[in-house]
Tab-separated table of C-alpha atoms in Angstrom:
chain	number	residue	atom	x	y	z
A	235	UNK	CA	0.029	-21.690	-15.645
A	236	UNK	CA	0.826	-20.980	-19.264
A	237	UNK	CA	4.131	-19.643	-20.509
A	238	UNK	CA	5.082	-17.665	-23.685
A	239	UNK	CA	6.695	-20.158	-25.961
A	240	UNK	CA	9.679	-17.785	-26.701
A	241	UNK	CA	10.147	-15.566	-23.668
A	242	UNK	CA	8.950	-18.125	-21.122
A	243	UNK	CA	7.124	-15.388	-19.223
A	244	UNK	CA	3.823	-16.277	-17.486
A	245	UNK	CA	0.908	-15.138	-19.730
A	246	UNK	CA	-1.997	-16.807	-18.004
A	247	UNK	CA	-2.783	-18.530	-14.602
A	248	UNK	CA	-5.535	-21.038	-13.716
A	249	UNK	CA	-7.092	-20.971	-10.378
A	250	UNK	CA	-9.510	-23.731	-9.211
A	251	UNK	CA	-11.713	-23.218	-6.170
A	252	UNK	CA	-15.140	-22.288	-4.868
A	253	UNK	CA	-16.859	-19.641	-6.965
A	254	UNK	CA	-20.436	-18.417	-7.231
A	255	UNK	CA	-21.880	-21.074	-5.036
A	256	UNK	CA	-20.072	-23.922	-6.862
A	257	UNK	CA	-17.507	-26.044	-5.130
A	258	UNK	CA	-14.769	-26.275	-7.780
A	259	UNK	CA	-14.609	-23.979	-10.711
A	260	UNK	CA	-11.480	-23.332	-12.786
A	261	UNK	CA	-11.026	-19.790	-13.980
A	262	UNK	CA	-8.324	-18.563	-16.239
A	263	UNK	CA	-6.687	-15.091	-15.728
A	264	UNK	CA	-4.548	-13.389	-18.334
A	265	UNK	CA	-1.481	-11.770	-16.793
A	266	UNK	CA	-1.216	-8.020	-17.370
A	267	UNK	CA	1.782	-7.099	-15.248
A	268	UNK	CA	4.025	-8.545	-12.523
A	269	UNK	CA	3.838	-6.371	-9.466
A	270	UNK	CA	6.041	-8.143	-7.033
A	271	UNK	CA	8.411	-11.090	-7.105
A	272	UNK	CA	10.258	-12.366	-4.019
A	273	UNK	CA	14.078	-11.905	-4.642
A	274	UNK	CA	15.070	-14.753	-2.262
A	275	UNK	CA	15.336	-18.502	-2.826
A	276	UNK	CA	13.675	-19.602	0.354
A	277	UNK	CA	10.528	-18.781	2.348
A	278	UNK	CA	7.173	-17.969	0.662
A	279	UNK	CA	8.516	-16.961	-2.798
A	280	UNK	CA	5.559	-14.664	-3.098
A	281	UNK	CA	4.624	-13.260	-6.599
A	282	UNK	CA	1.821	-10.845	-7.267
A	283	UNK	CA	0.345	-9.995	-10.625
A	284	UNK	CA	-2.312	-7.648	-12.070
A	285	UNK	CA	-4.583	-10.048	-14.055
A	286	UNK	CA	-7.701	-9.909	-16.215
A	287	UNK	CA	-10.514	-12.325	-16.203
A	288	UNK	CA	-12.650	-13.741	-19.013
A	289	UNK	CA	-14.887	-10.652	-19.220
A	290	UNK	CA	-12.085	-8.099	-19.064
A	291	UNK	CA	-12.334	-7.250	-15.333
A	292	UNK	CA	-9.047	-6.569	-13.500
A	293	UNK	CA	-7.870	-8.225	-10.234
A	294	UNK	CA	-4.709	-8.868	-8.129
A	295	UNK	CA	-3.487	-12.472	-8.036
A	296	UNK	CA	-1.162	-13.592	-5.212
A	297	UNK	CA	0.841	-16.803	-5.482
A	298	UNK	CA	2.925	-17.971	-2.516
A	299	UNK	CA	4.276	-21.027	-0.801
A	300	UNK	CA	2.963	-21.032	2.841
A	301	UNK	CA	3.676	-23.547	5.609
A	302	UNK	CA	1.136	-26.302	5.367
A	303	UNK	CA	0.207	-26.641	9.039
A	304	UNK	CA	-0.235	-22.941	9.464
A	305	UNK	CA	-3.485	-22.350	11.465
A	306	UNK	CA	-4.553	-19.256	9.501
A	307	UNK	CA	-5.764	-19.490	5.971
A	308	UNK	CA	-5.822	-16.229	3.993
A	309	UNK	CA	-8.474	-17.609	1.792
A	310	UNK	CA	-10.765	-18.614	4.586
A	311	UNK	CA	-10.407	-15.143	6.097
A	312	UNK	CA	-11.125	-13.429	2.836
A	313	UNK	CA	-14.234	-15.475	2.465
A	314	UNK	CA	-15.209	-14.640	5.992
A	315	UNK	CA	-14.894	-10.872	5.259
A	316	UNK	CA	-16.784	-11.250	2.020
A	317	UNK	CA	-19.709	-12.886	3.905
A	318	UNK	CA	-19.533	-10.303	6.667
A	319	UNK	CA	-19.988	-7.529	4.043
A	320	UNK	CA	-22.927	-9.305	2.539
A	321	UNK	CA	-24.734	-10.368	5.672
A	322	UNK	CA	-24.127	-7.613	8.176
A	323	UNK	CA	-26.575	-4.729	8.254
A	324	UNK	CA	-23.685	-2.291	8.039
A	325	UNK	CA	-21.729	-4.277	5.503
A	326	UNK	CA	-22.646	-2.184	2.533
A	327	UNK	CA	-21.155	0.854	4.091
A	328	UNK	CA	-17.642	-0.686	3.786
A	329	UNK	CA	-18.007	-1.980	0.239
A	330	UNK	CA	-15.177	0.336	-0.846
A	331	UNK	CA	-12.935	-0.049	2.083
A	332	UNK	CA	-12.346	-3.856	2.309
A	333	UNK	CA	-10.857	-6.162	-0.313
A	334	UNK	CA	-13.302	-8.281	-2.349
A	335	UNK	CA	-12.671	-11.997	-2.653
A	336	UNK	CA	-12.912	-13.466	-6.120
A	337	UNK	CA	-11.567	-16.958	-6.024
A	338	UNK	CA	-8.713	-18.961	-4.338
A	339	UNK	CA	-7.021	-22.311	-4.434
A	340	UNK	CA	-5.728	-23.516	-1.151
A	341	UNK	CA	-3.310	-26.114	-2.455
A	342	UNK	CA	-2.016	-25.948	-5.905
A	343	UNK	CA	1.196	-27.851	-5.275
A	344	UNK	CA	3.221	-29.251	-2.397
A	345	UNK	CA	6.898	-29.480	-1.644
A	346	UNK	CA	6.441	-33.038	-0.580
A	347	UNK	CA	5.720	-34.043	-4.125
A	348	UNK	CA	8.579	-31.930	-5.516
A	349	UNK	CA	11.153	-33.164	-3.004
A	350	UNK	CA	10.111	-36.790	-3.005
A	351	UNK	CA	12.696	-39.027	-1.442
A	352	UNK	CA	14.972	-35.984	-0.864
A	353	UNK	CA	12.629	-34.778	1.909
A	354	UNK	CA	14.742	-34.321	5.031
A	355	UNK	CA	13.322	-35.211	8.515
A	356	UNK	CA	11.902	-32.220	10.363
A	357	UNK	CA	11.689	-30.014	7.309
A	358	UNK	CA	8.658	-27.935	6.856
A	359	UNK	CA	6.116	-28.813	4.110
A	360	UNK	CA	4.984	-25.831	2.101
A	361	UNK	CA	1.990	-25.636	-0.205
A	362	UNK	CA	1.427	-23.353	-3.062
A	363	UNK	CA	-1.522	-21.077	-2.576
A	364	UNK	CA	-3.313	-18.773	-5.058
A	365	UNK	CA	-5.792	-16.164	-4.234
A	366	UNK	CA	-7.489	-13.508	-6.491
A	367	UNK	CA	-8.888	-10.287	-4.974
A	368	UNK	CA	-9.971	-6.839	-6.083
A	369	UNK	CA	-10.075	-3.972	-6.708
A	370	UNK	CA	-6.731	-2.623	-7.732
A	371	UNK	CA	-5.651	0.316	-5.498
A	372	UNK	CA	-3.304	3.223	-5.927
A	373	UNK	CA	-0.301	3.749	-3.559
A	374	UNK	CA	-1.218	5.766	-0.447
A	375	UNK	CA	1.365	8.392	-1.532
A	376	UNK	CA	-0.878	9.237	-4.460
A	377	UNK	CA	-3.203	11.253	-2.424
A	378	UNK	CA	-4.324	14.488	-4.169
A	379	UNK	CA	-4.765	16.800	-1.127
A	380	UNK	CA	-4.416	16.613	2.692
A	381	UNK	CA	-8.195	16.374	2.943
A	382	UNK	CA	-8.136	13.255	0.748
A	383	UNK	CA	-5.317	11.800	2.705
A	384	UNK	CA	-7.261	12.427	6.030
A	385	UNK	CA	-10.297	10.816	4.471
A	386	UNK	CA	-8.414	7.743	3.568
A	387	UNK	CA	-7.043	7.388	7.005
A	388	UNK	CA	-10.534	7.887	8.508
A	389	UNK	CA	-11.714	5.149	6.242
A	390	UNK	CA	-9.034	2.792	7.526
A	391	UNK	CA	-10.034	3.450	11.158
A	392	UNK	CA	-13.720	2.757	10.409
A	393	UNK	CA	-13.013	-0.354	8.463
A	394	UNK	CA	-10.517	-1.756	11.154
A	395	UNK	CA	-13.365	-1.071	13.778
A	396	UNK	CA	-15.996	-2.891	11.652
A	397	UNK	CA	-13.814	-5.942	11.126
A	398	UNK	CA	-12.914	-6.140	14.785
A	399	UNK	CA	-16.366	-5.471	16.253
A	400	UNK	CA	-18.438	-7.363	13.768
A	401	UNK	CA	-16.061	-9.953	12.469
A	402	UNK	CA	-13.732	-10.656	15.391
A	403	UNK	CA	-10.788	-9.766	13.010
A	404	UNK	CA	-7.703	-7.650	13.522
A	405	UNK	CA	-5.210	-6.843	10.779
A	406	UNK	CA	-1.815	-7.133	12.519
A	407	UNK	CA	0.373	-5.840	9.726
A	408	UNK	CA	-0.710	-2.232	9.039
A	409	UNK	CA	1.938	-0.470	7.007
A	410	UNK	CA	2.471	1.835	3.998
A	411	UNK	CA	2.465	-1.112	1.626
A	412	UNK	CA	-0.741	-2.573	3.020
A	413	UNK	CA	-2.965	0.523	2.612
A	414	UNK	CA	-4.024	1.653	-0.864
A	415	UNK	CA	-6.459	4.189	-2.278
A	416	UNK	CA	-9.428	2.704	-4.038
A	417	UNK	CA	-10.614	5.405	-6.445
A	418	UNK	CA	-14.293	4.931	-7.115
A	419	UNK	CA	-14.830	6.571	-10.548
A	420	UNK	CA	-18.329	5.217	-11.302
A	421	UNK	CA	-20.967	4.666	-8.675
A	422	UNK	CA	-24.456	5.831	-7.671
A	423	UNK	CA	-24.703	9.113	-5.599
A	424	UNK	CA	-25.809	7.215	-2.551
A	425	UNK	CA	-22.804	4.941	-2.830
A	426	UNK	CA	-20.235	7.616	-2.970
A	427	UNK	CA	-17.420	6.958	-0.468
A	428	UNK	CA	-17.812	10.361	1.087
A	429	UNK	CA	-21.534	9.658	1.743
A	430	UNK	CA	-20.796	6.314	3.103
A	431	UNK	CA	-18.059	7.771	5.324
A	432	UNK	CA	-20.608	10.295	6.691
A	433	UNK	CA	-23.066	7.564	7.568
A	434	UNK	CA	-20.496	5.455	9.281
A	435	UNK	CA	-19.240	8.344	11.406
A	436	UNK	CA	-22.841	9.406	12.213
A	437	UNK	CA	-23.746	5.852	13.361
A	438	UNK	CA	-20.724	5.604	15.542
A	439	UNK	CA	-21.289	9.128	17.053
A	440	UNK	CA	-24.874	8.157	17.968
A	441	UNK	CA	-23.553	5.105	19.767
A	442	UNK	CA	-21.363	7.108	22.126
A	443	UNK	CA	-22.826	8.387	25.354
A	444	UNK	CA	-20.905	11.639	25.356
A	445	UNK	CA	-21.540	14.221	28.250
A	446	UNK	CA	-19.885	17.149	26.444
A	447	UNK	CA	-22.463	18.659	24.074
A	448	UNK	CA	-19.912	21.001	22.632
A	449	UNK	CA	-17.693	18.010	21.466
A	450	UNK	CA	-20.856	16.439	20.111
A	451	UNK	CA	-21.507	19.517	18.024
A	452	UNK	CA	-17.939	19.717	16.805
A	453	UNK	CA	-17.985	16.095	15.690
A	454	UNK	CA	-21.313	16.544	13.872
A	455	UNK	CA	-19.897	19.547	12.092
A	456	UNK	CA	-16.890	17.390	11.059
A	457	UNK	CA	-19.269	14.723	9.841
A	458	UNK	CA	-21.181	17.267	7.729
A	459	UNK	CA	-17.918	18.367	6.284
A	460	UNK	CA	-17.005	14.889	5.225
A	461	UNK	CA	-20.198	14.675	2.984
A	462	UNK	CA	-18.883	17.180	0.555
A	463	UNK	CA	-19.699	15.853	-2.954
A	464	UNK	CA	-17.728	17.180	-5.827
A	465	UNK	CA	-17.377	16.141	-9.530
A	466	UNK	CA	-14.008	14.583	-8.664
A	467	UNK	CA	-13.735	10.898	-8.170
A	468	UNK	CA	-14.055	10.085	-4.486
A	469	UNK	CA	-11.385	8.295	-2.724
A	470	UNK	CA	-11.854	5.471	-0.220
A	471	UNK	CA	-9.463	2.916	1.128
A	472	UNK	CA	-8.615	-0.785	0.584
A	473	UNK	CA	-6.345	-2.527	2.807
A	474	UNK	CA	-4.742	-5.903	2.100
A	475	UNK	CA	-6.090	-7.623	5.093
A	476	UNK	CA	-3.582	-9.897	7.001
A	477	UNK	CA	-6.629	-11.053	9.029
A	478	UNK	CA	-5.691	-12.599	12.357
A	479	UNK	CA	-8.073	-13.576	15.084
A	480	UNK	CA	-8.403	-11.731	18.409
A	481	UNK	CA	-5.712	-12.181	20.960
A	482	UNK	CA	-3.205	-13.800	18.676
A	483	UNK	CA	0.390	-14.091	20.011
A	484	UNK	CA	1.615	-14.320	16.359
A	485	UNK	CA	3.692	-11.288	15.225
A	486	UNK	CA	3.618	-10.506	11.520
A	487	UNK	CA	4.265	-6.763	11.545
A	488	UNK	CA	6.826	-4.926	9.422
A	489	UNK	CA	9.492	-3.657	11.805
A	490	UNK	CA	9.271	0.093	11.312
A	491	UNK	CA	5.523	-0.034	11.790
A	492	UNK	CA	5.310	-2.613	14.693
A	493	UNK	CA	3.807	-1.421	17.921
A	494	UNK	CA	6.244	-0.997	20.829
A	495	UNK	CA	4.551	-3.920	22.785
A	496	UNK	CA	4.954	-6.255	19.786
A	497	UNK	CA	8.678	-5.419	19.520
A	498	UNK	CA	9.267	-6.153	23.194
A	499	UNK	CA	6.856	-9.161	23.796
A	500	UNK	CA	6.200	-10.797	20.514
A	501	UNK	CA	9.296	-13.097	20.547
A	502	UNK	CA	8.560	-14.367	24.100
A	503	UNK	CA	5.012	-15.167	23.242
A	504	UNK	CA	3.503	-12.998	25.965
A	505	UNK	CA	2.216	-10.409	23.724
A	506	UNK	CA	-1.437	-10.371	22.619
A	507	UNK	CA	-2.158	-8.289	19.498
A	508	UNK	CA	-5.207	-6.046	19.926
A	509	UNK	CA	-7.089	-3.423	17.911
A	510	UNK	CA	-5.133	-0.614	19.598
A	511	UNK	CA	-1.870	-1.997	18.173
A	512	UNK	CA	-3.286	-1.705	14.659
A	513	UNK	CA	-4.052	1.920	15.382
A	514	UNK	CA	-0.473	2.393	16.703
A	515	UNK	CA	0.828	0.946	13.410
A	516	UNK	CA	-1.492	3.310	11.462
A	517	UNK	CA	0.024	6.239	13.494
A	518	UNK	CA	3.549	5.112	12.420
A	519	UNK	CA	2.190	4.973	8.772
A	520	UNK	CA	0.918	8.541	9.077
A	521	UNK	CA	4.237	9.756	10.640
A	522	UNK	CA	6.093	8.162	7.755
A	523	UNK	CA	3.890	9.869	5.092
A	524	UNK	CA	4.362	13.200	6.833
A	525	UNK	CA	8.132	12.924	7.066
A	526	UNK	CA	8.833	11.600	3.592
A	527	UNK	CA	6.284	13.220	1.210
A	528	UNK	CA	6.374	16.945	0.377
A	529	UNK	CA	3.174	17.241	-1.452
A	530	UNK	CA	0.185	15.492	-3.186
A	531	UNK	CA	0.633	13.203	-6.194
A	532	UNK	CA	3.533	11.097	-4.979
A	533	UNK	CA	6.023	14.020	-4.326
A	534	UNK	CA	8.701	12.336	-2.248
A	535	UNK	CA	11.345	14.113	-0.186
A	536	UNK	CA	14.773	14.445	-1.748
A	537	UNK	CA	17.785	12.953	0.026
A	538	UNK	CA	19.673	16.090	1.020
A	539	UNK	CA	22.012	16.736	3.920
A	540	UNK	CA	19.254	18.188	6.127
A	541	UNK	CA	17.096	15.080	5.624
A	542	UNK	CA	19.893	12.788	6.941
A	543	UNK	CA	19.276	14.118	10.440
A	544	UNK	CA	15.536	13.127	10.598
A	545	UNK	CA	15.087	11.006	13.676
A	546	UNK	CA	12.558	8.763	11.911
A	547	UNK	CA	15.322	7.528	9.592
A	548	UNK	CA	16.627	5.266	12.345
A	549	UNK	CA	13.394	3.359	12.445
A	550	UNK	CA	14.094	1.925	9.052
A	551	UNK	CA	17.727	1.020	9.830
A	552	UNK	CA	17.365	-1.044	12.981
A	553	UNK	CA	16.955	-4.835	13.031
A	554	UNK	CA	17.149	-5.261	16.721
A	555	UNK	CA	13.668	-5.106	18.281
A	556	UNK	CA	14.731	-3.911	21.710
A	557	UNK	CA	16.764	-1.078	20.240
A	558	UNK	CA	13.894	-0.112	17.843
A	559	UNK	CA	11.522	-0.001	20.752
A	560	UNK	CA	13.750	2.211	22.714
A	561	UNK	CA	14.303	4.488	19.699
A	562	UNK	CA	10.523	4.807	19.080
A	563	UNK	CA	9.826	5.674	22.738
A	564	UNK	CA	12.528	8.427	22.565
A	565	UNK	CA	11.154	9.873	19.330
A	566	UNK	CA	7.535	9.893	20.364
A	567	UNK	CA	8.181	11.382	23.785
A	568	UNK	CA	10.311	14.129	22.296
A	569	UNK	CA	7.558	15.233	19.949
A	570	UNK	CA	8.598	18.918	19.423
A	571	UNK	CA	12.254	18.001	18.924
A	572	UNK	CA	12.134	14.943	16.814
A	573	UNK	CA	8.721	14.714	15.087
A	574	UNK	CA	7.625	18.329	14.681
A	575	UNK	CA	11.077	19.466	13.508
A	576	UNK	CA	11.387	16.487	11.046
A	577	UNK	CA	8.068	16.918	9.335
A	578	UNK	CA	8.188	18.057	5.750
A	579	UNK	CA	7.085	21.670	5.454
A	580	UNK	CA	3.915	20.586	3.613
A	581	UNK	CA	2.717	18.926	6.813
A	582	UNK	CA	3.528	21.589	9.308
A	583	UNK	CA	-0.123	22.503	9.953
A	584	UNK	CA	-0.942	18.868	10.596
A	585	UNK	CA	1.521	18.683	13.537
A	586	UNK	CA	-1.136	19.461	16.277
A	587	UNK	CA	-3.243	16.572	15.094
A	588	UNK	CA	-0.318	14.276	15.203
A	589	UNK	CA	0.373	15.313	18.702
A	590	UNK	CA	-3.212	14.459	19.657
A	591	UNK	CA	-2.914	11.049	17.997
A	592	UNK	CA	0.215	10.287	20.144
A	593	UNK	CA	-1.618	11.495	23.269
A	594	UNK	CA	-4.546	9.225	22.816
A	595	UNK	CA	-2.344	6.103	22.033
A	596	UNK	CA	-0.537	6.184	25.434
A	597	UNK	CA	-0.913	8.085	28.725
A	598	UNK	CA	0.317	11.603	27.968
A	599	UNK	CA	1.775	11.821	31.440
A	600	UNK	CA	3.977	8.819	31.193
A	601	UNK	CA	7.800	9.325	31.052
A	602	UNK	CA	8.457	6.170	29.021
A	603	UNK	CA	6.501	4.039	26.595
A	604	UNK	CA	8.469	0.876	27.607
A	605	UNK	CA	5.933	-1.085	29.715
A	606	UNK	CA	3.240	1.537	29.152
A	607	UNK	CA	0.033	-0.071	27.726
A	608	UNK	CA	-1.385	0.967	24.487
A	609	UNK	CA	-4.807	2.733	25.115
A	610	UNK	CA	-5.743	3.695	21.587
A	611	UNK	CA	-9.442	3.425	20.505
A	612	UNK	CA	-11.140	3.729	17.153
A	613	UNK	CA	-13.410	6.420	18.645
A	614	UNK	CA	-10.544	8.579	19.704
A	615	UNK	CA	-8.692	8.351	16.338
A	616	UNK	CA	-11.936	8.958	14.539
A	617	UNK	CA	-12.584	12.079	16.505
A	618	UNK	CA	-9.127	13.601	15.839
A	619	UNK	CA	-9.261	12.800	12.132
A	620	UNK	CA	-12.641	14.312	11.823
A	621	UNK	CA	-11.468	17.567	13.355
A	622	UNK	CA	-8.533	17.547	10.931
A	623	UNK	CA	-11.031	17.035	8.060
A	624	UNK	CA	-12.928	20.168	9.216
A	625	UNK	CA	-9.698	22.084	9.358
A	626	UNK	CA	-8.555	21.208	5.860
A	627	UNK	CA	-12.171	21.815	4.475
A	628	UNK	CA	-11.490	25.378	5.365
A	629	UNK	CA	-7.822	25.737	4.656
A	630	UNK	CA	-7.493	23.746	1.453
A	631	UNK	CA	-9.195	25.839	-1.264
A	632	UNK	CA	-7.089	24.963	-4.286
A	633	UNK	CA	-8.217	22.224	-6.756
A	634	UNK	CA	-7.035	18.744	-6.309
A	635	UNK	CA	-3.737	17.801	-7.636
A	636	UNK	CA	-3.788	15.891	-11.024
A	637	UNK	CA	-4.504	12.113	-10.573
A	638	UNK	CA	-2.185	11.314	-13.521
A	639	UNK	CA	-0.320	13.497	-15.990
A	640	UNK	CA	-0.746	12.118	-19.558
A	641	UNK	CA	0.980	13.553	-22.655
A	642	UNK	CA	-1.552	15.495	-24.748
A	643	UNK	CA	-0.469	14.148	-28.188
A	644	UNK	CA	2.008	12.049	-30.133
A	645	UNK	CA	5.568	13.169	-30.155
A	646	UNK	CA	6.791	14.370	-33.507
A	647	UNK	CA	9.562	12.409	-35.224
A	648	UNK	CA	11.909	15.382	-34.845
A	649	UNK	CA	11.286	15.606	-31.068
A	650	UNK	CA	11.802	11.821	-30.786
A	651	UNK	CA	15.132	11.949	-32.624
A	652	UNK	CA	16.414	14.610	-30.191
A	653	UNK	CA	16.099	11.987	-27.334
A	654	UNK	CA	18.158	9.447	-29.172
A	655	UNK	CA	21.946	9.237	-28.590
A	656	UNK	CA	23.740	11.025	-31.455
A	657	UNK	CA	26.334	8.993	-33.461
A	658	UNK	CA	30.054	9.497	-32.761
A	659	UNK	CA	30.531	10.864	-36.180
A	660	UNK	CA	28.237	13.881	-35.639
A	661	UNK	CA	29.567	14.522	-32.086
A	662	UNK	CA	33.193	14.812	-33.548
A	663	UNK	CA	32.027	17.317	-36.161
A	664	UNK	CA	30.381	19.495	-33.622
A	665	UNK	CA	33.327	19.724	-31.370
A	666	UNK	CA	35.319	22.205	-33.456
A	667	UNK	CA	38.029	19.743	-34.516
A	668	UNK	CA	40.511	20.429	-37.273
A	669	UNK	CA	39.499	19.351	-40.745
A	670	UNK	CA	42.175	16.471	-40.895
A	671	UNK	CA	40.682	15.172	-37.565
A	672	UNK	CA	37.111	15.021	-38.666
A	673	UNK	CA	35.696	11.648	-39.500
A	674	UNK	CA	34.297	11.977	-42.956
A	675	UNK	CA	30.793	10.601	-43.681
A	676	UNK	CA	30.403	7.368	-45.607
A	677	UNK	CA	29.996	7.750	-49.464
A	678	UNK	CA	26.466	7.778	-50.692
A	679	UNK	CA	27.296	4.972	-53.044
A	680	UNK	CA	28.727	1.686	-51.732
A	681	UNK	CA	30.532	-1.053	-53.621
A	682	UNK	CA	29.802	-4.732	-53.179
A	683	UNK	CA	32.486	-7.091	-52.061
A	684	UNK	CA	32.600	-8.559	-55.540
A	685	UNK	CA	33.327	-5.147	-57.112
A	686	UNK	CA	36.203	-4.670	-54.658
A	687	UNK	CA	37.708	-8.103	-55.609
A	688	UNK	CA	37.497	-7.219	-59.327
A	689	UNK	CA	39.453	-4.027	-58.700
A	690	UNK	CA	42.138	-5.825	-56.742
A	691	UNK	CA	42.586	-8.444	-59.442
A	692	UNK	CA	43.049	-5.782	-62.143
A	693	UNK	CA	46.074	-4.333	-60.295
């Protein structure tokens, strides 16, 4: 790690690890921007940067201090996912939907070396780990239309299913912060995310033994709608994979997005995280987006008096897991009162699809979700999202919202000066003060200190 000689800011970071078939390669990444720095003095102390490699390609570098005897290695799982994408017959279909491993260093430093003789008996040993991944995604709130948002959620469902079925991996920490939009600006027509999405959905539909031909026809129509190719950059999804093995009892979720079963059983160790719980967390992510965004392009809901009564607000204010589980079951079972009424007006027409997602996550006839098993499946979620995609294909006829607004030209000097704070002298003149109260401007010619001394001596 190299620091700037004056500011002491990090300007480059070295990472040594397996790369391109070689066992140990040291690569240097120039720091572009700090994305995240843990504000606390204990724990992992995670820091995340946007970095650039030797050939000018951008990546995300994560530096954290993890417990040494932790069974799960993020680097090993990222390598596992990377091999899965390369070796599996369907891996190329998810090239835009999974993070890409670049290089990682399992042990940069250890607290044992730093603490030395100050090490206390029973204290945990932490090791510094660095991992570099790509590509760089945009926040999930940067969707440009409802259709694009639904497409992104559909990509998440498909990617989660692929990782679970083919790789034996579940995510375990689905939330708003762990889902990003990977905007593919330059690719071959056959690699467009919209076309890959169509192929994935078609393959999954062919694998289902459905008896209702009408439903099959509706889904195929939805699949066809998802193949629309425009001149706009297509959007896919990249998720920062937490990557836990099947049937883990370890709970890593973010509280507002944790499944109800995780909230109730994770602490006691009886809870086994499954793929349905990832889908439940995805449902909570969708609900959060629909409550707190009022349009495309990152338009967030303003904090007004009417927004203070949104029931979903309580999910983000509770630290007790039992209380949060109870609050979630009340909110979800009272859909019309708490969810439908709390949606931002922009999402009113999406409410029926939200209701369907809730109904396929738990038994719709149940009177409480406490103790009710999660029954969500990837196929059920995919079917609902495909129907929503067909709906918005017909309803959304306006062009996509701008991806980013950039000033068209340089600002003139006069415009720039208007933005600067005016001096006190000018403000007093413009306030209509009497002539004897106005601070007069400085003379155009100034005397040096020596000249003043000469004048004083002459008197």
